[in-house]
Amino acid sequence: MSIAENIGQVEVNIDTACEKSGRERSSVKLIAVSKTKPLSMLEEAYTYGCRDFGENKVQELTEKYEQLPKDIRWHMIGHLQRNKVKYLIGKVFLIHSVDSLRLAEEISKESVKKQVTTDILVEVNVAKEDTKFGLYTEQAADLVEQISKLPGIAVKGLMTIAPYVDDPEENRIYFKSLKQLSVDIMRKNIDNVCMDILSMGMTGDYQVAVEEGASYVRVGTGIFGERQYSV
């Protein structure tokens, strides 16, 4: 299938999941995960309506930012090192992967320098997988509260990367848990914090994630096909 057909199919699947769970279709946005993909593939996805693209590496995001239309919303979805933050600020629409106060402080410092406010999500390792970054669920509210006091940075919600499973139903419990955590944090009424965004669900399980409240789903293989790694 072509990229256009793949996007069409993903959109249909999101529609179906929204109908099933009684959600407005407009409450879910598709992020085309374009890491390792050539510009030509991103341009094709752009032609067919994609405006949100997700990248894992700062250098790749900034290079593509320079070469592609400026109405694209760039999402940093990979682990972010503090020494790379300065290259992102002012170019990235949303950083999904904030998992420590030190990283948040660096984002705050660079944002103040550039006189911008950077929107972020706090990454939660709901499944407590050793191989994944992110805070455990019970640590998240404290970090959100600490970040809320920093200038130039705004907490917009939460992100998780669920385990890779053959049956997406196995991840429903983790998506439910992230949604509940967002409700619990919202009830604290912390200044400079909102929980409008839940970034959860990937190619294998995004329909279940939508049913459980995802507002951003991150789909790479489902749009572009299998990942290509440069040698």
Short mmCIF file of C-alpha atoms in Angstrom, two decimals:
data_model
loop_
_atom_site.label_atom_id
_atom_site.label_comp_id
_atom_site.label_asym_id
_atom_site.label_seq_id
_atom_site.Cartn_x
_atom_site.Cartn_y
_atom_site.Cartn_z
CA MET A 1 0.00 0.00 0.00
CA SER A 2 1.10 3.57 -0.67
CA ILE A 3 1.66 6.16 2.05
CA ALA A 4 -1.62 7.82 1.04
CA GLU A 5 -3.53 4.53 1.40
CA ASN A 6 -1.84 3.85 4.74
CA ILE A 7 -2.81 7.28 6.08
CA GLY A 8 -6.36 6.70 4.87
CA GLN A 9 -6.53 3.37 6.67
CA VAL A 10 -5.12 4.77 9.92
CA GLU A 11 -7.65 7.62 9.80
CA VAL A 12 -10.50 5.13 9.27
CA ASN A 13 -9.27 3.09 12.24
CA ILE A 14 -9.14 6.22 14.42
CA ASP A 15 -12.68 7.13 13.28
CA THR A 16 -13.88 3.66 14.27
CA ALA A 17 -12.20 3.81 17.68
CA CYS A 18 -13.72 7.25 18.33
CA GLU A 19 -17.19 6.02 17.40
CA LYS A 20 -16.79 2.94 19.59
CA SER A 21 -15.81 5.03 22.61
CA GLY A 22 -18.20 7.93 21.97
CA ARG A 23 -15.45 10.48 21.32
CA GLU A 24 -15.34 13.40 18.93
CA ARG A 25 -12.99 12.62 16.03
CA SER A 26 -11.49 16.10 16.37
CA SER A 27 -10.15 15.17 19.84
CA VAL A 28 -7.52 12.82 18.38
CA LYS A 29 -4.51 13.89 16.30
CA LEU A 30 -2.26 11.62 14.28
CA ILE A 31 1.50 12.07 14.55
CA ALA A 32 3.37 10.56 11.60
CA VAL A 33 6.52 9.12 13.15
CA SER A 34 9.07 9.99 10.52
CA LYS A 35 12.36 9.04 12.22
CA THR A 36 14.89 7.60 9.75
CA LYS A 37 12.56 8.38 6.83
CA PRO A 38 13.76 10.39 3.82
CA LEU A 39 12.30 13.82 3.04
CA SER A 40 10.46 12.44 0.01
CA MET A 41 8.32 10.22 2.25
CA LEU A 42 7.53 13.09 4.61
CA GLU A 43 6.60 15.27 1.64
CA GLU A 44 4.22 12.58 0.43
CA ALA A 45 2.58 12.33 3.86
CA TYR A 46 2.36 16.13 3.97
CA THR A 47 0.63 16.15 0.59
CA TYR A 48 -2.00 13.83 2.04
CA GLY A 49 -2.72 16.06 4.99
CA CYS A 50 -0.21 15.15 7.72
CA ARG A 51 0.96 18.21 9.64
CA ASP A 52 2.23 16.56 12.82
CA PHE A 53 5.53 14.69 12.52
CA GLY A 54 7.44 12.91 15.27
CA GLU A 55 11.20 12.51 15.44
CA ASN A 56 13.48 10.65 17.87
CA LYS A 57 16.74 12.50 17.30
CA VAL A 58 17.36 16.22 17.64
CA GLN A 59 19.71 16.45 14.66
CA GLU A 60 17.25 14.71 12.35
CA LEU A 61 14.37 16.90 13.51
CA THR A 62 16.30 20.15 13.04
CA GLU A 63 17.57 19.15 9.59
CA LYS A 64 14.05 18.28 8.42
CA TYR A 65 12.69 21.45 10.03
CA GLU A 66 14.96 23.54 7.79
CA GLN A 67 13.89 21.77 4.60
CA LEU A 68 10.16 21.26 4.97
CA PRO A 69 7.13 23.62 5.12
CA LYS A 70 6.91 25.80 8.20
CA ASP A 71 3.32 24.86 9.03
CA ILE A 72 4.50 21.42 10.16
CA ARG A 73 4.23 20.79 13.90
CA TRP A 74 7.34 18.94 15.02
CA HIS A 75 7.14 16.58 17.97
CA MET A 76 10.22 15.38 19.86
CA ILE A 77 9.22 11.88 20.93
CA GLY A 78 12.60 10.29 21.65
CA HIS A 79 14.81 10.44 24.72
CA LEU A 80 16.23 13.95 24.97
CA GLN A 81 19.72 14.72 26.27
CA ARG A 82 20.19 18.02 28.07
CA ASN A 83 23.09 19.12 25.86
CA LYS A 84 20.83 18.93 22.77
CA VAL A 85 17.96 21.01 24.15
CA LYS A 86 19.27 24.34 22.80
CA TYR A 87 18.96 23.11 19.20
CA LEU A 88 15.27 22.31 19.61
CA ILE A 89 13.85 25.35 21.33
CA GLY A 90 11.78 27.52 19.03
CA LYS A 91 11.49 24.76 16.42
CA VAL A 92 9.61 22.05 18.25
CA PHE A 93 5.84 22.17 18.78
CA LEU A 94 5.82 19.72 21.69
CA ILE A 95 8.43 17.72 23.61
CA HIS A 96 6.83 14.41 24.66
CA SER A 97 9.72 12.90 26.59
CA VAL A 98 10.48 14.98 29.68
CA ASP A 99 11.38 12.58 32.48
CA SER A 100 13.50 14.55 34.95
CA LEU A 101 13.65 17.92 36.66
CA ARG A 102 17.17 18.53 35.30
CA LEU A 103 15.92 18.15 31.72
CA ALA A 104 12.96 20.44 32.44
CA GLU A 105 15.32 23.03 33.94
CA GLU A 106 17.44 22.97 30.79
CA ILE A 107 14.34 23.43 28.60
CA SER A 108 13.25 26.30 30.86
CA LYS A 109 16.67 27.98 30.70
CA GLU A 110 16.91 27.80 26.88
CA SER A 111 13.28 28.89 26.44
CA VAL A 112 13.78 31.96 28.63
CA LYS A 113 16.90 32.81 26.61
CA LYS A 114 14.88 32.69 23.38
CA GLN A 115 11.85 34.34 24.97
CA VAL A 116 9.48 31.50 24.14
CA THR A 117 7.33 29.10 26.13
CA THR A 118 7.98 25.45 25.31
CA ASP A 119 5.12 22.98 25.71
CA ILE A 120 6.06 19.61 27.15
CA LEU A 121 4.61 16.29 28.24
CA VAL A 122 5.90 14.29 31.18
CA GLU A 123 6.91 10.78 30.13
CA VAL A 124 5.55 8.02 32.37
CA ASN A 125 6.82 4.44 32.28
CA VAL A 126 3.44 3.01 33.28
CA ALA A 127 4.45 -0.61 32.66
CA LYS A 128 7.71 -0.17 34.65
CA GLU A 129 9.81 -1.68 31.88
CA ASP A 130 13.56 -1.62 32.57
CA THR A 131 14.31 -0.86 28.91
CA LYS A 132 12.17 2.29 28.78
CA PHE A 133 12.72 5.85 29.94
CA GLY A 134 10.11 7.70 31.98
CA LEU A 135 9.02 8.08 35.58
CA TYR A 136 6.95 5.55 37.42
CA THR A 137 3.30 6.52 37.82
CA GLU A 138 3.71 7.30 41.52
CA GLN A 139 6.52 9.81 40.80
CA ALA A 140 4.80 11.78 38.07
CA ALA A 141 2.64 14.21 40.06
CA ASP A 142 5.65 15.43 42.09
CA LEU A 143 7.67 16.11 38.94
CA VAL A 144 4.74 17.94 37.31
CA GLU A 145 4.48 20.14 40.38
CA GLN A 146 8.22 20.93 40.34
CA ILE A 147 8.19 21.75 36.60
CA SER A 148 5.14 23.99 37.02
CA LYS A 149 7.27 26.50 38.94
CA LEU A 150 9.80 26.96 36.11
CA PRO A 151 9.55 29.86 33.64
CA GLY A 152 9.37 29.33 29.88
CA ILE A 153 7.91 25.83 30.07
CA ALA A 154 4.33 24.56 30.24
CA VAL A 155 3.13 21.07 31.14
CA LYS A 156 0.36 20.08 28.70
CA GLY A 157 -0.14 16.44 29.65
CA LEU A 158 1.45 13.00 29.78
CA MET A 159 3.08 10.49 27.44
CA THR A 160 3.75 6.78 27.69
CA ILE A 161 5.30 4.09 25.51
CA ALA A 162 3.42 0.86 26.15
CA PRO A 163 5.10 -2.55 25.85
CA TYR A 164 5.42 -4.21 22.43
CA VAL A 165 2.75 -6.89 22.43
CA ASP A 166 1.06 -9.13 19.86
CA ASP A 167 -2.39 -8.45 21.31
CA PRO A 168 -3.07 -4.70 21.73
CA GLU A 169 -5.72 -5.50 24.36
CA GLU A 170 -2.85 -6.31 26.74
CA ASN A 171 -1.92 -2.61 26.74
CA ARG A 172 -5.40 -1.34 27.60
CA ILE A 173 -4.54 -1.46 31.31
CA TYR A 174 -1.57 0.90 30.78
CA PHE A 175 -3.59 3.38 28.72
CA LYS A 176 -6.35 3.39 31.36
CA SER A 177 -3.73 3.97 34.02
CA LEU A 178 -2.23 6.99 32.21
CA LYS A 179 -5.68 8.47 31.72
CA GLN A 180 -6.47 8.03 35.43
CA LEU A 181 -3.15 9.62 36.36
CA SER A 182 -3.97 12.66 34.21
CA VAL A 183 -7.33 13.00 35.99
CA ASP A 184 -5.66 12.73 39.41
CA ILE A 185 -3.10 15.42 38.50
CA MET A 186 -5.76 17.69 37.02
CA ARG A 187 -7.68 17.54 40.31
CA LYS A 188 -4.67 19.09 42.07
CA ASN A 189 -5.30 22.36 40.15
CA ILE A 190 -1.58 23.13 39.77
CA ASP A 191 -0.85 26.52 38.21
CA ASN A 192 0.73 26.41 34.72
CA VAL A 193 -0.32 22.78 34.26
CA CYS A 194 -3.04 21.28 32.15
CA MET A 195 -3.69 17.66 31.30
CA ASP A 196 -5.28 18.21 27.89
CA ILE A 197 -2.87 15.90 26.04
CA LEU A 198 -2.35 12.17 26.39
CA SER A 199 0.26 10.93 23.94
CA MET A 200 -0.15 7.17 23.84
CA GLY A 201 -0.59 4.42 21.29
CA MET A 202 1.62 3.39 18.38
CA THR A 203 1.17 1.37 15.19
CA GLY A 204 0.31 -1.85 17.03
CA ASP A 205 -2.13 -0.51 19.60
CA TYR A 206 -3.31 3.01 18.73
CA GLN A 207 -6.96 1.99 18.35
CA VAL A 208 -7.08 0.74 21.93
CA ALA A 209 -5.26 3.90 23.05
CA VAL A 210 -7.89 6.08 21.35
CA GLU A 211 -10.66 4.11 23.07
CA GLU A 212 -8.95 4.89 26.40
CA GLY A 213 -8.51 8.62 25.80
CA ALA A 214 -5.40 9.23 23.66
CA SER A 215 -5.27 12.70 22.14
CA TYR A 216 -2.10 12.03 20.13
CA VAL A 217 -1.26 8.67 18.59
CA ARG A 218 2.24 8.10 17.19
CA VAL A 219 2.18 5.97 14.06
CA GLY A 220 5.31 5.22 12.05
CA THR A 221 5.28 1.75 10.53
CA GLY A 222 1.52 1.99 9.92
CA ILE A 223 2.16 4.98 7.61
CA PHE A 224 5.67 4.63 6.21
CA GLY A 225 6.24 0.88 6.40
CA GLU A 226 9.11 -0.82 8.21
CA ARG A 227 11.85 1.38 9.61
CA GLN A 228 15.04 1.88 7.67
CA TYR A 229 18.26 2.18 9.61
CA SER A 230 21.18 3.94 8.00
CA VAL A 231 24.43 2.03 8.17
#
